[in-house]
Short mmCIF file of C-alpha atoms in Angstrom, two decimals:
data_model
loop_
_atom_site.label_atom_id
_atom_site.label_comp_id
_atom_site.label_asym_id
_atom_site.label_seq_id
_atom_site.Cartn_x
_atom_site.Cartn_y
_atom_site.Cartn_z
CA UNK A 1 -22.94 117.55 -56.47
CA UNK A 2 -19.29 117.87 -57.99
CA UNK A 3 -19.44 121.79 -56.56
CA UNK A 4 -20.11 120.94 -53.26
CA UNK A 5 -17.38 117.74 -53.48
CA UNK A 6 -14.88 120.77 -54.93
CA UNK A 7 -15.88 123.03 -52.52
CA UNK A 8 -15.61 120.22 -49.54
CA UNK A 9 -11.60 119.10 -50.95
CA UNK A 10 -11.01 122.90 -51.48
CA UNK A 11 -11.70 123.66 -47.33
CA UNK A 12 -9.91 120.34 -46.46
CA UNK A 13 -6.60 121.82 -48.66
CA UNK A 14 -6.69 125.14 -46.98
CA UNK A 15 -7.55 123.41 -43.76
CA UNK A 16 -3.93 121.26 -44.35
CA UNK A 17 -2.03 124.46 -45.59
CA UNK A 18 -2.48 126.32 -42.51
CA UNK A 19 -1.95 123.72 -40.01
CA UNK A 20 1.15 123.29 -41.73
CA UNK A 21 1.77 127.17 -42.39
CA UNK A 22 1.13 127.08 -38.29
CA UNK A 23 3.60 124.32 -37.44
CA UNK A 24 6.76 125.64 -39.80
CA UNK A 25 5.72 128.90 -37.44
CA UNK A 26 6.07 127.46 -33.99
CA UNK A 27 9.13 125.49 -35.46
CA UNK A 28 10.76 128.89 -36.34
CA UNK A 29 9.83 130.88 -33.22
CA UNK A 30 11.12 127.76 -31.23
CA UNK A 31 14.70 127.64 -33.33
CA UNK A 32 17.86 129.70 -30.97
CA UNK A 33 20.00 132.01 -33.50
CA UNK A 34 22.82 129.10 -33.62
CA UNK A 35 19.99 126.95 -35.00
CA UNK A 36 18.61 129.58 -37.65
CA UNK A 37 22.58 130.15 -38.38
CA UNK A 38 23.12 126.03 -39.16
CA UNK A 39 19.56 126.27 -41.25
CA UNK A 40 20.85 129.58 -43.04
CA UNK A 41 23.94 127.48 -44.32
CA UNK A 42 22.32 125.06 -45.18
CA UNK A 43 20.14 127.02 -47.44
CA UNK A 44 22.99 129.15 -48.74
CA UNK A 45 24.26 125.46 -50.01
CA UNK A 46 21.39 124.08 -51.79
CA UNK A 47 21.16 127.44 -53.41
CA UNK A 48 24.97 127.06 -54.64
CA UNK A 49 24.43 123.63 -55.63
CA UNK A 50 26.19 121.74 -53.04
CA UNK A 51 25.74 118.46 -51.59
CA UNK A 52 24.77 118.90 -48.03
CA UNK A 53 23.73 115.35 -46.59
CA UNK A 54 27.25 115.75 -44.83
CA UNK A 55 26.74 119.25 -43.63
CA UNK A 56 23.46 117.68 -42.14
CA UNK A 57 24.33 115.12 -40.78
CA UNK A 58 26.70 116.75 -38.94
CA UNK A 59 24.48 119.19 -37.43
CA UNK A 60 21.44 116.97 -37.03
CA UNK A 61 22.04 116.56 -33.64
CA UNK A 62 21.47 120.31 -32.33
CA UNK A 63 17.77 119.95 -33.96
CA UNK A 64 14.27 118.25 -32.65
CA UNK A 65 13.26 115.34 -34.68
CA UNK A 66 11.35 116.98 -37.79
CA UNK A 67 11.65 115.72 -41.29
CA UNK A 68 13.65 116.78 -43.97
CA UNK A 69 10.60 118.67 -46.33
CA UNK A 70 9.97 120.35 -43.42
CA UNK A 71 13.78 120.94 -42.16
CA UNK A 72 13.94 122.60 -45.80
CA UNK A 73 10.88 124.61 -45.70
CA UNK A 74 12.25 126.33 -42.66
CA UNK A 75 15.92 126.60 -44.16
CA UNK A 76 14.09 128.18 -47.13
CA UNK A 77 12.08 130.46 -44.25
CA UNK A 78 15.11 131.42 -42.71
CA UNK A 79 16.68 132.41 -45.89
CA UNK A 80 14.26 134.32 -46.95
CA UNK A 81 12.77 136.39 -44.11
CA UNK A 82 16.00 136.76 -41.63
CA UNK A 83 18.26 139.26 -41.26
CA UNK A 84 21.10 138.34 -39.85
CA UNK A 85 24.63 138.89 -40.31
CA UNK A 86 26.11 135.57 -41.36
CA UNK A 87 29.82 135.04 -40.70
CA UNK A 88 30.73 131.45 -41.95
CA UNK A 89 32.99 129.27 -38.82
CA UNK A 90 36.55 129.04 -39.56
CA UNK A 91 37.44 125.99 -42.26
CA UNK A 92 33.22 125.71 -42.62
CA UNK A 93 32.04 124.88 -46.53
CA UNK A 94 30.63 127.88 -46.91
CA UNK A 95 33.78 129.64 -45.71
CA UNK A 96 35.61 127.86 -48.50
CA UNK A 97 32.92 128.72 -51.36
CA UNK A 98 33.45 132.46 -50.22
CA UNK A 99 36.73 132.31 -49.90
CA UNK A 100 36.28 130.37 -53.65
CA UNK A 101 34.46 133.07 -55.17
CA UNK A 102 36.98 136.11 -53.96
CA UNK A 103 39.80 134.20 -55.17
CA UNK A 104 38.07 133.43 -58.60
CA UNK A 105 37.29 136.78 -59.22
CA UNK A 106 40.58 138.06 -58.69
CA UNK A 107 41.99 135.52 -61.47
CA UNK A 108 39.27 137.16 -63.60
CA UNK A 109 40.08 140.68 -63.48
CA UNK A 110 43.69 139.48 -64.29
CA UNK A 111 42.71 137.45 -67.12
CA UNK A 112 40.71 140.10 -68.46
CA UNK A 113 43.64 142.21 -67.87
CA UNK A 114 46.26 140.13 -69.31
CA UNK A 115 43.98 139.83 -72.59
CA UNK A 116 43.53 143.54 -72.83
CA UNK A 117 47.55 143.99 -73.08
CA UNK A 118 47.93 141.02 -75.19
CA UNK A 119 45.20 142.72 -78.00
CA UNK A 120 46.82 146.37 -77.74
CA UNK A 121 50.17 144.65 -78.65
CA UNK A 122 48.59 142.58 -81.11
CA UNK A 123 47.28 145.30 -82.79
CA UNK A 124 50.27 147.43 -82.35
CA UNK A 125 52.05 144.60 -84.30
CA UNK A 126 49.21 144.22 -86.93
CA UNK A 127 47.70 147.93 -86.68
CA UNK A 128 48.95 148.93 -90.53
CA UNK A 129 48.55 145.09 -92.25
CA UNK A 130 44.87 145.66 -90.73
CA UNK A 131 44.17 149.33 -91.94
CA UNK A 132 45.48 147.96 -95.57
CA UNK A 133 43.11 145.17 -95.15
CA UNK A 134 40.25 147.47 -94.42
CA UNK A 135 40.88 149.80 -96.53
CA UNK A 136 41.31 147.77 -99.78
CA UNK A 137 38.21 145.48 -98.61
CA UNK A 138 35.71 147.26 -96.57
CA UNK A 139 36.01 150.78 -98.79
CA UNK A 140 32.87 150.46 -100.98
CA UNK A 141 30.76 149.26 -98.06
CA UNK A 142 31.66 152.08 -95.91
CA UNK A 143 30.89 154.32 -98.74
CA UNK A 144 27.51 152.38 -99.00
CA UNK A 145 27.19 152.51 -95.57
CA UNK A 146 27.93 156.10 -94.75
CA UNK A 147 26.08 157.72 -97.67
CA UNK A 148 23.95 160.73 -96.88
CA UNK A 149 20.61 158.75 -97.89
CA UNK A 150 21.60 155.42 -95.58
CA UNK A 151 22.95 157.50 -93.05
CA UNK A 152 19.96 159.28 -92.53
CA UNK A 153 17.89 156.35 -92.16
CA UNK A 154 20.74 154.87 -90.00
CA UNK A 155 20.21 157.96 -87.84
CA UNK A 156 16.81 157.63 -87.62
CA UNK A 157 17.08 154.27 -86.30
CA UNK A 158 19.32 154.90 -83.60
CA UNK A 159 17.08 157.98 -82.36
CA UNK A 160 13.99 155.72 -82.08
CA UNK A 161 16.45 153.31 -80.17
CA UNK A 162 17.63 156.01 -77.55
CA UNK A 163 13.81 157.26 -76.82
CA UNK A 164 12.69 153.22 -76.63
CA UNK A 165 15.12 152.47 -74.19
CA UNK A 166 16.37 155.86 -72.81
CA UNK A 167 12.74 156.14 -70.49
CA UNK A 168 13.88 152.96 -68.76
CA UNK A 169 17.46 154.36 -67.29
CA UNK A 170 16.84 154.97 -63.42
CA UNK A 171 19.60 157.66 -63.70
CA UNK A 172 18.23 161.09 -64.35
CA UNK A 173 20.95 162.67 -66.36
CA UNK A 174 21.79 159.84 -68.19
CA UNK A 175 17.41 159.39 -69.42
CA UNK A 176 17.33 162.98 -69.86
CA UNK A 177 20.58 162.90 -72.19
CA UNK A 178 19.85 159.99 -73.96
CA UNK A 179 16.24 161.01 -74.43
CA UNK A 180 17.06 164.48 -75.62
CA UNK A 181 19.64 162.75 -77.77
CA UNK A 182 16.85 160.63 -79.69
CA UNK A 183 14.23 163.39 -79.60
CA UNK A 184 16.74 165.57 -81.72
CA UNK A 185 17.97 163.33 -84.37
CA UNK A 186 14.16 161.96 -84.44
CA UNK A 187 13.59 165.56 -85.65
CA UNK A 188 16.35 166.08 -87.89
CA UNK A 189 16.49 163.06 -89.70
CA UNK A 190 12.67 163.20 -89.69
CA UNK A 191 12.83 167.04 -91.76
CA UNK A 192 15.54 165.34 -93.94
CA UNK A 193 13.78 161.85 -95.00
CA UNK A 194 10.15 164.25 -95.65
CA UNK A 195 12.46 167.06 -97.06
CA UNK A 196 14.56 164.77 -99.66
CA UNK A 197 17.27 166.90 -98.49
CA UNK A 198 20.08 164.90 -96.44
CA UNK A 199 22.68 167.41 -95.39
CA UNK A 200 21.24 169.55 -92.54
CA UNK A 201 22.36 173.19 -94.46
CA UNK A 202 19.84 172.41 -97.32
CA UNK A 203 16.41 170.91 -95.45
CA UNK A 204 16.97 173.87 -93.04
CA UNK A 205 16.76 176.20 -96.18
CA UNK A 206 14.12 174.63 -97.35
CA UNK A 207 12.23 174.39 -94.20
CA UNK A 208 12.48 178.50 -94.09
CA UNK A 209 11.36 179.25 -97.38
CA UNK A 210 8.55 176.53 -97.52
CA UNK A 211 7.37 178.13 -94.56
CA UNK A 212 6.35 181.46 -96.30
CA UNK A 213 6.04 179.81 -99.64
CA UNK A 214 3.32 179.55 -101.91
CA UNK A 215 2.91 175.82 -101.91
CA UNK A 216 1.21 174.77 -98.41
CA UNK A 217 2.08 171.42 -98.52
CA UNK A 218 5.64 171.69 -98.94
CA UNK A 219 5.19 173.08 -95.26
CA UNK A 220 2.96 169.75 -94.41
CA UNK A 221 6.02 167.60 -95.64
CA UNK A 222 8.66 169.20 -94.14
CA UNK A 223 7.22 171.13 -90.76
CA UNK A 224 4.04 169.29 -89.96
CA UNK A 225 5.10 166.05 -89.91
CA UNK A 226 8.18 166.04 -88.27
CA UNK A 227 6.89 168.19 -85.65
CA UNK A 228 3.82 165.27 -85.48
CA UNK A 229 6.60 162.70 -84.86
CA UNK A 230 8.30 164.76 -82.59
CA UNK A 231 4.80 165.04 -80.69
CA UNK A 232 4.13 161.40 -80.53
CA UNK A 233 7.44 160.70 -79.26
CA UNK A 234 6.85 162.91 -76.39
CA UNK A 235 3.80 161.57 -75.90
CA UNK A 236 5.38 157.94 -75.26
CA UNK A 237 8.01 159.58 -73.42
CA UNK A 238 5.41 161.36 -70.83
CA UNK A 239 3.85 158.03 -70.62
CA UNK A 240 6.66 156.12 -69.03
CA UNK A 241 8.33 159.05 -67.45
CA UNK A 242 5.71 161.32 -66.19
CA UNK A 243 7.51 162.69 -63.30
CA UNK A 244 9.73 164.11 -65.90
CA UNK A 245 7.18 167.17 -66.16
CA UNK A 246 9.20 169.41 -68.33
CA UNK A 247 8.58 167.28 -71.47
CA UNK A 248 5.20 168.55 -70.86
CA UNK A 249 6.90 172.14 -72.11
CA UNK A 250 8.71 170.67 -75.08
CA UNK A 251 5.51 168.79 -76.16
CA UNK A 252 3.66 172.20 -76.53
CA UNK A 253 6.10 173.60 -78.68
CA UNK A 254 6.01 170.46 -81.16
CA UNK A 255 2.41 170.08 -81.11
CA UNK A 256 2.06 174.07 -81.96
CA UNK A 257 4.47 173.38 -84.77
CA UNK A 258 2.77 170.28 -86.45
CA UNK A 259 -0.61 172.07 -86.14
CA UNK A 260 0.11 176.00 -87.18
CA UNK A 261 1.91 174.15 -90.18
CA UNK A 262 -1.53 172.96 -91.68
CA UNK A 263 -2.45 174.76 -94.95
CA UNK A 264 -5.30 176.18 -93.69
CA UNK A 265 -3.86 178.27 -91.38
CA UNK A 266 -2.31 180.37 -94.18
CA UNK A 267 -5.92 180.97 -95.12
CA UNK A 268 -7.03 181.94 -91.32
CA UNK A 269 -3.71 183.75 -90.35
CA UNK A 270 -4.93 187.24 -91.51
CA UNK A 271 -8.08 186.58 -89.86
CA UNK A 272 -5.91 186.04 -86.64
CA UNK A 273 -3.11 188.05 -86.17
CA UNK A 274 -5.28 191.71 -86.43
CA UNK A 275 -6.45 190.78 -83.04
CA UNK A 276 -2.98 191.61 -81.81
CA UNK A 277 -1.91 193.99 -84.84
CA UNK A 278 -5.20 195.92 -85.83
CA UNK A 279 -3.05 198.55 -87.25
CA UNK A 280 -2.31 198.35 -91.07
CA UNK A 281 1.45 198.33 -91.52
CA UNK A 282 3.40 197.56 -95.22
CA UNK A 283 6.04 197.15 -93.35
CA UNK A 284 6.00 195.04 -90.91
CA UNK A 285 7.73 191.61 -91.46
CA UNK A 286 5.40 188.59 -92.52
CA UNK A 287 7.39 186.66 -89.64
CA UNK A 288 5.66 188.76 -86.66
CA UNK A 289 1.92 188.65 -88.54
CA UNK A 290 2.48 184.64 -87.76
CA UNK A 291 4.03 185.01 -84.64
CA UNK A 292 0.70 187.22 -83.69
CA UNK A 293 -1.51 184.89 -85.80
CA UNK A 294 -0.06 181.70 -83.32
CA UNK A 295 -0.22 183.57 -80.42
CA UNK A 296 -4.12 184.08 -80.86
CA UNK A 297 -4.48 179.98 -81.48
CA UNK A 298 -2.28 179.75 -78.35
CA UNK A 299 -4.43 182.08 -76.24
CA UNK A 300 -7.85 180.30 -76.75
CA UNK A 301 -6.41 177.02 -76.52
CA UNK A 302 -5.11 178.04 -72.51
CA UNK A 303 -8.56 179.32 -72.02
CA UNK A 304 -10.72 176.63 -73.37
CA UNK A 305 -8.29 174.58 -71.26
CA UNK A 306 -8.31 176.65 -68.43
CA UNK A 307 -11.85 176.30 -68.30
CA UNK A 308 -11.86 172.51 -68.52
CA UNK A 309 -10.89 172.66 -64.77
CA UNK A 310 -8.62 169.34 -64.37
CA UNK A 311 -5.49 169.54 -62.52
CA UNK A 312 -4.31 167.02 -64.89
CA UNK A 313 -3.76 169.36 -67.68
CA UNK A 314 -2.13 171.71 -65.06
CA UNK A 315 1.55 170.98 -66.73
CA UNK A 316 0.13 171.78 -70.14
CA UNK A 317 -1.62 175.37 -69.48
CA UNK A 318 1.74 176.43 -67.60
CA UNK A 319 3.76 175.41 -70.64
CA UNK A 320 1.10 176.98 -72.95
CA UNK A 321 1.69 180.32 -70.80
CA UNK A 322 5.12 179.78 -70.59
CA UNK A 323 5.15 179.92 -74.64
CA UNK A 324 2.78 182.82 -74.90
CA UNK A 325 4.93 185.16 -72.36
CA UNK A 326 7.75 184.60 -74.71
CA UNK A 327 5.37 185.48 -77.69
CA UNK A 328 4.16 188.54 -76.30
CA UNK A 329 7.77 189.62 -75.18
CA UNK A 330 8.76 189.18 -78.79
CA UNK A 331 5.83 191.03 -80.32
CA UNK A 332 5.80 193.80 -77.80
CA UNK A 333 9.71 194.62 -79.00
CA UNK A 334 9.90 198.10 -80.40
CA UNK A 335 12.57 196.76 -83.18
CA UNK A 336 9.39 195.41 -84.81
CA UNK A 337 7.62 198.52 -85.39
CA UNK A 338 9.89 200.97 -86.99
CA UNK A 339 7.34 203.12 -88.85
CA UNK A 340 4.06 202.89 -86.74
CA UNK A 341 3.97 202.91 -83.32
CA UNK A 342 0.02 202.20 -83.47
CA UNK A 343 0.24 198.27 -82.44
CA UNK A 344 3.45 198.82 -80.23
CA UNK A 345 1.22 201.22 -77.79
CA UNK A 346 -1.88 198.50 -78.01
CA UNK A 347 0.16 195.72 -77.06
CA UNK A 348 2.09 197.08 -74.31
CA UNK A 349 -1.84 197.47 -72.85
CA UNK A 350 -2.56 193.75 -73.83
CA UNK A 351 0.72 192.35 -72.50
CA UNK A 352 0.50 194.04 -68.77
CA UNK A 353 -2.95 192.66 -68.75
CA UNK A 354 -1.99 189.24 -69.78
CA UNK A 355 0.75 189.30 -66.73
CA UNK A 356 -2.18 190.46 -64.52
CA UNK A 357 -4.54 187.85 -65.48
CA UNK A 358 -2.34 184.91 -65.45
CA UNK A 359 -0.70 186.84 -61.53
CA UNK A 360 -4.60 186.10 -60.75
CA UNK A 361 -5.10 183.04 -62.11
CA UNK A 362 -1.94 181.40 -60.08
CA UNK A 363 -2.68 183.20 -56.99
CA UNK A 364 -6.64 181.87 -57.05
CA UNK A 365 -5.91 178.39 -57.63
CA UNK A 366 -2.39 178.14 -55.55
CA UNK A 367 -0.52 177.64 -58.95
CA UNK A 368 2.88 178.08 -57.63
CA UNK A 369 4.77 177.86 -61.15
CA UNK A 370 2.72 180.48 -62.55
CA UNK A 371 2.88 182.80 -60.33
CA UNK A 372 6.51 182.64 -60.59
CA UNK A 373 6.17 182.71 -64.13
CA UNK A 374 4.15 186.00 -64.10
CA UNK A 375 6.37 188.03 -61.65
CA UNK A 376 9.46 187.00 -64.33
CA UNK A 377 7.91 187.88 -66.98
CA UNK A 378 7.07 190.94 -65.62
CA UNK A 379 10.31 191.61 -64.45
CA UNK A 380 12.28 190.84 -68.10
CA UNK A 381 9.49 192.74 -69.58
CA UNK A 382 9.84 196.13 -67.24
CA UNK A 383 13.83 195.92 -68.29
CA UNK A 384 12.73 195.25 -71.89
CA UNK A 385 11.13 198.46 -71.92
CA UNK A 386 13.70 200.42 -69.64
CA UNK A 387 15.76 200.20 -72.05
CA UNK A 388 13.95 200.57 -74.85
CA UNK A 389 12.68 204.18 -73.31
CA UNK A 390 15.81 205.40 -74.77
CA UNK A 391 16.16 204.17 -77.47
CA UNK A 392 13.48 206.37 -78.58
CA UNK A 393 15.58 209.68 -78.50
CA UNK A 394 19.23 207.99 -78.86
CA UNK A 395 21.29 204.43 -78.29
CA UNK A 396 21.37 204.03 -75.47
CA UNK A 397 25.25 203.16 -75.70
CA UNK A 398 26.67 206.19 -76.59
CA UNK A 399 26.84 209.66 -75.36
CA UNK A 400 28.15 210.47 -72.12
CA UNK A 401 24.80 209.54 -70.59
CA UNK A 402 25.36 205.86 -70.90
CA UNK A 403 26.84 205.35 -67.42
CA UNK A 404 24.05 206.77 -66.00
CA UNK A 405 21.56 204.55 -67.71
CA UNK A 406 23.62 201.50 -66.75
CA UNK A 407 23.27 202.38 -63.15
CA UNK A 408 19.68 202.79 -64.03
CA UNK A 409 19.54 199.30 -64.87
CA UNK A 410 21.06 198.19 -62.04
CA UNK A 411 18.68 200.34 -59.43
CA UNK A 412 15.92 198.94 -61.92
CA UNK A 413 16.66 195.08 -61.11
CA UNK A 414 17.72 195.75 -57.50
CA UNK A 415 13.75 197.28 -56.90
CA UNK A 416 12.70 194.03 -58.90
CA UNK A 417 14.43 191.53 -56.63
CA UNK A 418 12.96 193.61 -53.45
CA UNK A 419 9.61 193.92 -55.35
CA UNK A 420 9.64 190.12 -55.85
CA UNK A 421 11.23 189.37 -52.53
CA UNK A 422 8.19 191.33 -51.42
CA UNK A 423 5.43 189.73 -52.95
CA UNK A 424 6.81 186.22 -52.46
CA UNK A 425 6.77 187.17 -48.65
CA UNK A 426 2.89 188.29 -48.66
CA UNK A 427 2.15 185.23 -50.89
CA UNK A 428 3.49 182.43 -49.52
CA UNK A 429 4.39 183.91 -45.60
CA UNK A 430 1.57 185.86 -44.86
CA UNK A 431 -0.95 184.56 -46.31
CA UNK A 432 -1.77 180.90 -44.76
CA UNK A 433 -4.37 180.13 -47.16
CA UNK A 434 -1.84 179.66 -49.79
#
């Protein structure tokens, strides 16, 4: 019984709402624009906290006889939904609040003006009796202050501070610097604080030789974890900026970091890197059997996600392949095989198929990026090895050949521009399916 009484009062109230919803509606498409300008006024007044029984009384007379909650609900109407452009009449009230406002203002900016002079001669006057006070009174706590261990932690504050609120600046520069800002000394003062090492010269020693050094979890402390802050930070960036997508690059990077960092990749690194370097070489630096040993990690997690199929992870796999053209750029240099050739023939094999496959892959699925990404890395990698042709015989600099070879170079890139210009055409002209 008390349902169907709340249901009954419930169909009554929206019964009353819209009849009266209806009549403020045929009120306002009755009203002439003088009438919606008196009604505008007097909204702008109650809103400004002026008395306006006057104001009404005086303009009662152009209006049908309606009472006053609903002569304000269709001042409040007006205000809200018209667009007009209001000028106030000559010696009106709201003419003289305007008028009020400008002229207040003005004695603002000169006040603040006034005040600004007044303090630089103040201190002018009082500049040296206040650097004496200072100095004899605020000495140990700036020393206290400023120390490399508070500092740090200081730092570290302000970097969470800039990422917190940098993602909620509307201006792009200014969230990108301010972000970038944070994301930097979030690293830095990270390595230091896990490092025990507060000037930046020592914890980046000691992040170099914990690297290759025998205790893995002096790498944990001082690589992993940073780089898992780092990561997480990104993360909560992404999250409230994700049209931002190149944070999707930088979050690759960090998360490679904080994982190839884990001990147990020491153990599974010369498992790894013979997939890339099956040659036996004494002499090759421990640096590029890493570099290899992370490049293999890097290449089955782009397939495993390539085969997850879900354009959301589309920014990821195109910073993933981003990362491993630079890899295999770096690993197919001849300056890192000096003594055996073996592994610099096999990867120059396994680099132009990696630029095929991942042409293929962007051209299948209308990847855009990666296409792109292919054709430059094929293009910085075909100048790579023009060059590096001659350095086989001689350098390349010297002799009276060098000229020659410099025009070479230039030929070389011209044919790559056409060659791209070319395939760019066919790609995205030609073909419409694209």
């Amino acid at each position: 019984m008390k349902k169907i009484i709340l249901l009954i009062l419930l169909c009554c109230f929206s019964t009353y709402a819209k009849a009266v919803s209806d009549n403020t509606n045929n009120y306002l498409n009755s009203l002439s624009e003088e009438q919606k300008s008196v009604l505008y006024e007097l909204a702008v007044l109650k809103k400004n906290g002026f008395e306006t029984e006057q104001f009404w009384l005086k303009h009662k007379n152009q209006f049908p006889q309606f009472d006053d909650k609903v002569r304000n609900e269709l001042a409040s109407q007006v205000y809200a939904h018209s667009h007009i452009v209001y000028t106030p009449p000559k010696n009106s009230s709201i003419q003289f609040w305007i008028e009020a406002q400008s002229l207040t203002n003005w004695m603002f900016y000169l006040s603040a003006f006034i005040a600004i002079c007044a303090i630089i001669a103040l201190f002018k006057r009082y500049w040296n009796l206040l650097i004496d006070f200072i100095i004899k009174h605020f000495t140990p706590l700036f020393r206290y202050l400023f120390s490399p261990i508070l500092l740090t932690y200081e730092l570290l504050v302000i970097s969470v501070l800039f990422i917190y609120y940098g993602v909620s600046v509307e201006e792009f520069v200014l969230r990108t610097v301010l972000i970038h800002v944070g994301l930097c000394l979030l690293w830095s003062q990270t390595t230091a604080v896990f490092a025990r090492e507060y000037l930046m010269k020592r914890y980046i020693f000691k992040i170099e030789n914990n690297f290759w050094g025998e205790n893995p979890w002096e790498a944990v402390k001082t690589i992993c974890l940073p780089a898992l802050c780092l990561t997480l930070a990104l993360l909560y960036v992404l999250y409230k900026v994700p049209q931002d997508v190149f944070y999707n690059y930088e979050i690759v990077l960090s998360g490679i970091a904080a994982i190839y960092a884990l001990p147990f990749w020491r153990v599974l690194e010369k498992y790894l890197y013979p997939v890339l370097l099956p040659f036996k070489s004494d002499n090759r630096e421990r640096s590029i059997n890493s570099l290899a040993g992370c490049t293999v990690v890097a290449l089955i997690v782009v397939i495993a996600l390539i085969f997850q199929n879900n354009s959301l992870l589309y920014n990821v796999i195109s910073a993933l392949l981003v990362l491993l053209l630079i890899s295999f750029l770096i690993l197919s240099s001849k300056f890192n095989y000096r003594y055996h050739f073996g592994n610099y023939y096999y990867l120059q094999f396994i680099i132009m198929l990696f630029l095929g496959l991942i042409f293929g892959y962007g051209f299948k699925h209308h990847f855009n990026e990666i296409v792109w990404f292919s054709l430059l890395g094929t293009s910085t990698y075909i100048m790579i090895k023009y060059f590096e042709i001659f350095s086989f015989f001689s350098d390349w600099k010297r002799g009276k050949a060098w000229a020659w070879k410099l025009l070479g170079a230039a030929l070389l890139l011209w044919l790559l521009a056409k060659g791209i210009l070319y395939v760019s055409k066919v790609i995205f002209i030609l073909n419409p399916t694209f």
